[in-house]
Short mmCIF file of C-alpha atoms in Angstrom, two decimals:
data_model
loop_
_atom_site.label_atom_id
_atom_site.label_comp_id
_atom_site.label_asym_id
_atom_site.label_seq_id
_atom_site.Cartn_x
_atom_site.Cartn_y
_atom_site.Cartn_z
CA MET O 226 11.00 127.85 35.82
CA PRO O 227 14.19 126.84 37.67
CA ARG O 228 15.10 128.06 41.14
CA HIS O 229 16.94 131.37 40.94
CA GLU O 230 15.84 131.98 37.38
CA HIS O 231 14.76 135.32 38.81
CA VAL O 232 11.83 137.28 37.49
CA LEU O 233 12.35 141.01 37.93
CA LEU O 234 8.88 142.26 38.78
CA ALA O 235 9.57 145.98 38.45
CA PRO O 236 12.59 148.26 38.77
CA GLY O 237 12.46 149.66 42.26
CA ALA O 238 9.01 148.24 42.97
CA GLY O 239 7.71 145.06 44.57
CA ALA O 240 4.85 142.82 43.52
CA SER O 241 2.56 144.99 45.61
CA GLY O 242 3.58 148.02 43.57
CA ARG O 243 5.43 149.69 46.41
CA THR O 244 8.83 151.24 45.73
CA LEU O 245 11.57 150.62 48.27
CA GLN O 246 13.02 153.80 49.68
CA THR O 247 16.73 153.20 50.28
CA PRO O 248 18.69 155.40 52.71
CA SER O 249 21.53 157.57 51.55
CA SER O 250 24.86 155.95 50.80
CA GLY O 251 26.46 157.65 53.80
CA ARG O 252 24.41 155.64 56.26
CA ALA O 253 25.92 152.51 57.85
CA ARG O 254 24.88 149.29 56.16
CA PRO O 255 22.29 147.06 57.78
CA HIS O 256 23.46 143.81 59.39
CA VAL O 257 23.57 140.74 57.15
CA ASP O 258 20.66 139.29 59.14
CA ASP O 259 18.57 142.48 58.98
CA ARG O 260 15.82 141.23 56.68
CA LEU O 261 14.36 143.07 53.75
CA ALA O 262 13.03 139.98 51.98
CA PRO O 263 10.53 137.95 54.02
CA PRO O 264 12.17 134.64 55.04
CA GLU O 265 10.71 131.30 53.89
CA THR O 266 9.29 132.85 50.73
CA ARG O 267 10.53 133.04 47.15
CA VAL O 268 10.96 136.80 47.30
CA GLU O 269 14.37 138.47 47.14
CA TYR O 270 15.50 142.05 46.57
CA LEU O 271 18.25 143.37 44.34
CA ASP O 272 18.86 147.14 44.17
CA GLY O 273 15.36 147.76 45.53
CA ALA O 274 13.68 145.58 42.87
CA GLU O 275 11.69 142.56 43.96
CA LEU O 276 12.78 139.22 42.47
CA PHE O 277 10.84 135.99 42.37
CA ALA O 278 13.06 132.89 42.71
CA ALA O 279 11.14 130.08 41.01
CA PRO O 280 11.41 126.33 41.79
CA ALA O 281 13.90 124.31 39.78
CA ASP O 282 13.72 121.76 37.01
CA ALA O 283 16.48 119.42 35.87
CA PRO O 284 19.34 119.91 35.12
CA HIS O 285 19.37 123.08 37.24
CA ALA O 286 18.01 121.23 40.28
CA THR O 287 20.49 118.36 39.99
CA GLN O 288 23.34 120.85 39.76
CA HIS O 289 22.15 122.39 43.03
CA PHE O 290 22.23 118.94 44.63
CA ASP O 291 25.72 118.13 43.32
CA LEU O 292 27.03 121.50 44.51
CA THR O 293 25.76 121.12 48.07
CA TYR O 294 26.80 117.44 48.21
CA VAL O 295 30.42 118.16 47.31
CA LEU O 296 30.71 121.51 49.09
CA GLY O 297 29.26 120.19 52.33
CA ALA O 298 31.88 117.45 52.58
CA HIS O 299 34.70 119.96 52.03
CA VAL O 300 33.71 122.53 54.69
CA ALA O 301 36.55 122.80 57.21
CA ALA O 302 36.25 122.76 61.00
CA GLY O 303 35.05 126.07 62.39
CA TYR O 304 32.95 126.81 59.32
CA ARG O 305 29.37 126.09 58.34
CA GLY O 306 27.72 125.58 54.99
CA ALA O 307 24.28 126.92 54.06
CA VAL O 308 21.78 126.64 51.20
CA ASP O 309 19.55 129.57 50.13
CA MET O 310 20.50 131.63 53.19
CA LEU O 311 19.43 135.26 52.91
CA THR O 312 22.15 137.90 53.17
CA ARG O 313 21.51 141.63 53.38
CA ALA O 314 24.05 142.92 50.88
CA ASP O 315 23.11 146.60 51.11
CA ASP O 316 20.17 148.91 51.78
CA GLY O 317 18.15 147.70 48.80
CA SER O 318 19.49 144.15 48.34
CA ASP O 319 18.57 141.07 50.36
CA TYR O 320 18.98 137.76 48.55
CA ALA O 321 20.19 134.20 49.04
CA PRO O 322 23.21 132.68 47.30
CA ASP O 323 22.50 129.12 46.21
CA ALA O 324 25.18 127.88 48.62
CA SER O 325 27.59 129.61 50.97
CA VAL O 326 30.20 128.98 53.67
CA PHE O 327 30.61 131.18 56.76
CA SER O 328 32.40 131.10 60.10
CA GLN O 329 30.58 129.33 62.92
CA LYS O 330 31.91 131.84 65.44
CA PRO O 331 29.29 134.58 65.89
CA ASP O 332 30.20 138.25 65.80
CA ARG O 333 30.41 140.43 68.91
CA GLY O 334 26.67 140.95 68.86
CA GLY O 335 26.01 137.20 68.82
CA HIS O 336 24.83 137.22 65.21
CA ARG O 337 26.07 135.05 62.36
CA ARG O 338 28.98 136.33 60.34
CA LEU O 339 29.01 137.25 56.67
CA GLU O 340 29.71 134.31 54.38
CA GLU O 341 33.25 133.99 53.05
CA LEU O 342 32.40 131.85 50.01
CA ALA O 343 29.25 132.14 47.91
CA PHE O 344 28.07 130.00 44.98
CA GLU O 345 25.44 130.70 42.33
CA VAL O 346 24.01 128.24 39.79
CA SER O 347 22.91 129.77 36.47
CA ASP O 348 20.92 127.96 33.78
CA LYS O 349 18.43 129.86 31.63
CA GLN O 350 18.68 133.25 33.25
CA ALA O 351 20.91 135.97 31.88
CA LEU O 352 24.26 136.23 33.56
CA ALA O 353 23.37 139.80 34.47
CA VAL O 354 21.54 138.76 37.66
CA PRO O 355 24.40 136.63 39.10
CA THR O 356 26.79 139.39 38.05
CA SER O 357 24.86 142.06 39.95
CA LYS O 358 24.58 139.83 42.99
CA ALA O 359 28.29 138.97 42.89
CA ARG O 360 29.30 142.64 42.76
CA ARG O 361 27.21 143.45 45.81
CA LEU O 362 28.40 140.43 47.78
CA ILE O 363 32.03 141.28 47.06
CA ASP O 364 31.38 144.91 47.98
CA ARG O 365 29.75 143.73 51.19
CA GLY O 366 32.89 141.79 52.11
CA VAL O 367 32.37 138.25 50.83
CA ARG O 368 35.87 137.02 49.95
CA ARG O 369 35.05 134.81 46.96
CA VAL O 370 32.01 134.33 44.71
CA PHE O 371 31.59 131.52 42.18
CA CYS O 372 29.04 130.86 39.45
CA ILE O 373 28.30 127.45 37.87
CA LEU O 374 27.00 127.65 34.30
CA VAL O 375 24.84 124.57 33.85
CA LYS O 376 24.57 124.49 30.07
CA GLN O 377 28.20 125.42 29.37
CA ARG O 378 29.50 123.08 32.10
CA ARG O 379 31.82 125.82 33.34
CA VAL O 380 32.69 127.35 36.70
CA LEU O 381 33.46 131.06 36.99
CA GLU O 382 34.99 133.06 39.84
CA TRP O 383 34.47 136.78 40.35
CA SER O 384 37.62 138.84 39.86
CA ARG O 385 38.10 142.06 41.80
CA GLU O 386 40.88 143.06 39.41
CA THR O 387 38.71 142.92 36.27
CA ASP O 388 35.34 143.48 37.96
CA GLY O 389 34.05 140.49 36.04
CA TRP O 390 33.90 136.71 35.87
CA GLN O 391 37.06 134.65 35.41
CA PRO O 392 36.60 131.13 33.92
CA LEU O 393 38.26 128.32 35.86
CA ALA O 394 39.88 125.37 34.10
CA LYS O 395 38.08 122.05 34.55
CA ASP O 396 41.23 120.49 36.00
CA ALA O 397 41.67 123.35 38.48
CA VAL O 398 40.87 123.22 42.21
CA ILE O 399 39.45 125.72 44.69
CA GLU O 400 41.88 126.14 47.58
CA ASP O 401 40.62 128.10 50.56
CA ARG O 402 40.89 128.23 54.34
CA CYS O 403 37.18 127.37 54.53
CA LEU O 404 37.80 124.00 52.88
CA VAL O 405 39.41 120.94 54.44
CA ARG O 406 41.17 120.14 51.16
CA PRO O 407 41.25 121.60 47.62
CA LEU O 408 37.87 121.21 45.92
CA PRO O 409 38.22 119.93 42.32
CA ILE O 410 36.25 121.91 39.75
CA GLN O 411 35.49 118.66 37.95
CA ALA O 412 33.70 117.38 41.07
CA LEU O 413 31.22 120.28 40.74
CA LEU O 414 30.49 119.45 37.10
CA ASP O 415 30.64 115.66 36.96
CA ALA O 416 28.59 113.44 39.27
CA THR O 417 30.99 110.53 38.72
CA SER O 418 33.83 112.62 40.16
CA SER O 419 31.74 113.87 43.09
CA ASP O 420 31.85 110.66 45.13
CA ASP O 421 35.63 110.42 44.89
CA ALA O 422 36.06 114.06 45.98
CA VAL O 423 33.60 113.63 48.86
CA ALA O 424 35.30 110.45 50.06
CA ARG O 425 38.71 112.13 50.05
CA ALA O 426 37.34 115.14 51.92
CA LEU O 427 35.69 113.01 54.60
CA LEU O 428 38.90 111.01 55.07
CA GLU O 429 40.77 114.31 55.44
CA LYS O 430 38.28 115.32 58.13
CA ARG O 431 39.10 112.12 60.02
CA VAL O 432 35.46 111.20 60.49
CA PRO O 433 35.43 108.62 63.36
CA ALA O 434 33.21 106.11 61.56
CA LEU O 435 35.43 106.17 58.47
CA GLU O 436 38.62 105.93 60.51
CA ALA O 437 37.19 102.91 62.35
CA ALA O 438 36.29 101.25 59.05
CA VAL O 439 39.75 101.91 57.62
CA ALA O 440 41.43 100.57 60.77
CA GLU O 441 39.26 97.46 60.67
CA GLY O 442 40.14 96.90 57.03
CA GLU O 443 43.85 97.32 57.75
CA ALA O 444 43.64 94.87 60.66
CA ARG O 445 41.89 92.27 58.53
CA GLY O 446 44.39 92.78 55.75
CA ALA O 447 47.29 92.33 58.16
CA LEU O 448 45.73 89.19 59.63
CA LEU O 449 45.04 87.77 56.19
CA GLY O 450 48.57 88.57 55.06
CA GLU O 451 50.00 86.93 58.17
CA ALA O 452 47.87 83.83 57.66
CA VAL O 453 48.82 83.54 53.99
CA GLY O 454 52.46 84.11 54.88
CA GLU O 455 52.32 81.33 57.48
CA ALA O 456 50.66 79.01 54.99
CA ARG O 457 53.30 79.72 52.36
CA GLY O 458 56.00 79.18 54.95
CA ALA O 459 54.39 75.89 55.91
CA ALA O 460 54.28 74.77 52.28
CA LEU O 461 57.92 75.77 51.76
CA GLY O 462 58.93 74.00 54.95
CA GLU O 463 57.06 70.92 53.84
CA ALA O 464 58.84 70.83 50.45
CA ARG O 465 62.25 71.26 52.09
CA GLY O 466 61.35 68.69 54.72
CA GLU O 467 60.45 66.10 52.08
CA ALA O 468 63.64 66.79 50.15
CA ARG O 469 65.77 66.43 53.28
CA GLY O 470 63.82 63.54 54.72
CA ALA O 471 62.34 65.64 57.50
CA ALA O 472 60.92 63.85 60.50
CA LEU O 473 57.26 62.89 60.49
CA GLY O 474 56.63 65.05 63.55
CA GLU O 475 57.86 68.15 61.75
CA ALA O 476 55.64 67.37 58.77
CA ARG O 477 52.64 67.00 61.05
CA GLY O 478 53.45 70.32 62.64
CA GLU O 479 53.48 72.02 59.24
CA VAL O 480 50.16 70.41 58.38
CA ARG O 481 48.69 71.81 61.58
CA MET O 482 49.95 75.26 60.63
CA ALA O 483 48.22 75.00 57.25
CA GLN O 484 45.01 73.84 58.94
CA GLU O 485 45.14 76.79 61.32
CA ALA O 486 45.87 79.18 58.44
CA ILE O 487 42.69 78.13 56.63
CA THR O 488 40.58 78.75 59.74
CA THR O 489 42.37 82.04 60.44
CA VAL O 490 41.74 83.37 56.92
CA LEU O 491 38.04 82.50 57.09
CA GLN O 492 37.63 84.13 60.50
CA ALA O 493 39.54 87.23 59.40
CA ARG O 494 37.09 87.64 56.51
CA GLY O 495 34.14 87.25 58.87
CA VAL O 496 33.11 83.85 57.46
CA VAL O 497 31.52 81.54 60.05
CA VAL O 498 33.24 78.13 60.35
CA PRO O 499 30.68 75.45 61.35
CA ALA O 500 31.81 72.52 63.47
CA LYS O 501 31.44 70.11 60.52
CA VAL O 502 33.82 72.17 58.37
CA ALA O 503 36.25 72.61 61.26
CA ARG O 504 36.38 68.81 61.68
CA ALA O 505 37.02 68.33 57.96
CA ILE O 506 39.93 70.77 58.06
CA ALA O 507 41.39 69.24 61.21
CA GLY O 508 41.05 65.73 59.78
CA CYS O 509 42.94 66.46 56.56
CA ASP O 510 46.70 65.80 56.52
CA ASP O 511 47.17 66.14 52.76
CA PRO O 512 49.38 69.24 52.19
CA THR O 513 48.27 69.57 48.55
CA LYS O 514 44.62 69.58 49.51
CA LEU O 515 45.25 71.98 52.37
CA ARG O 516 46.96 74.41 50.02
CA ARG O 517 43.98 74.20 47.66
CA TRP O 518 41.62 74.85 50.56
CA LEU O 519 43.70 77.83 51.68
CA LYS O 520 43.34 79.41 48.25
CA ARG O 521 39.58 78.86 48.38
CA ALA O 522 39.43 80.36 51.87
CA ALA O 523 40.62 83.72 50.51
CA THR O 524 37.51 84.14 48.28
CA ALA O 525 34.84 81.64 49.38
CA ALA O 526 31.49 83.06 50.46
CA THR O 527 30.92 80.24 52.97
CA ALA O 528 33.21 77.83 54.84
CA ALA O 529 31.45 74.88 53.22
CA GLU O 530 32.72 76.00 49.80
CA VAL O 531 36.31 75.55 50.99
CA VAL O 532 35.99 71.79 51.60
CA ALA O 533 33.29 71.11 49.01
CA GLY O 534 33.83 67.95 46.92
CA SER O 535 36.50 66.58 49.27
CA ARG O 536 36.54 63.48 51.41
CA ARG O 537 38.18 63.19 54.75
CA LYS O 538 41.49 61.36 54.47
CA ARG O 539 41.78 58.35 56.76
#
């Protein structure tokens, strides 16, 4: 039986047969971290009734994974994501949304704050349980509650205006201060869209490792473009030089530029240039051959492939 396919053991009674006595409605609510359900167990409470949250099977379990994968990447600075974190909703309710987002800043008493976003995943269970939980979370102060319907491939959001679920379009996004960028609904439903959404969110967060990789790629691209540009300029200069009867010294200078361009392109791509290959490039003064080698240098896996099948011109 999937996780959070709750089994209601008895109205108002736990598995032990005891009935929870809830205080009057006029009493102040317990803190969100004031436990009714024992932590690290599969027991939860809803309106004084004990629920058993069973382990998951696919596709319910995979939907849990996709949700936390995408949501975690989108959590903005100053906020924290959680999975299966118990929240005391009211006197008789203490249960864990499948995923949630809350402020990292503790309250005045040093305790964690109430979550601002909560997500439920529903597969085989009746929608009545997520509905009851959503009402109590909203009443407690949670700003937004969402429910992912696994079979229907839909995402719902709880509406205060209608006191019910509102379907979200698959091309819609979730925009919220808790998120670093809008979270596409499609990314929650389609694993192929998840990676793209996660990558965009991490880039928006300016993760140092990603920024370093992007900067390195831009530097290599600039170096490669400069090398190719120099090689093309050398080839153009060579053609004009031949047409105008350019001096031999100028032609040799252009050949040297082409030779350097080949080596520069290989080094920019991280390809090692052995001494034997370096000698072959330096010893070639054939502009046509050098241009062919330059093209190879842009894609060759090794430096030897660039000069393969060629003889040194004497």
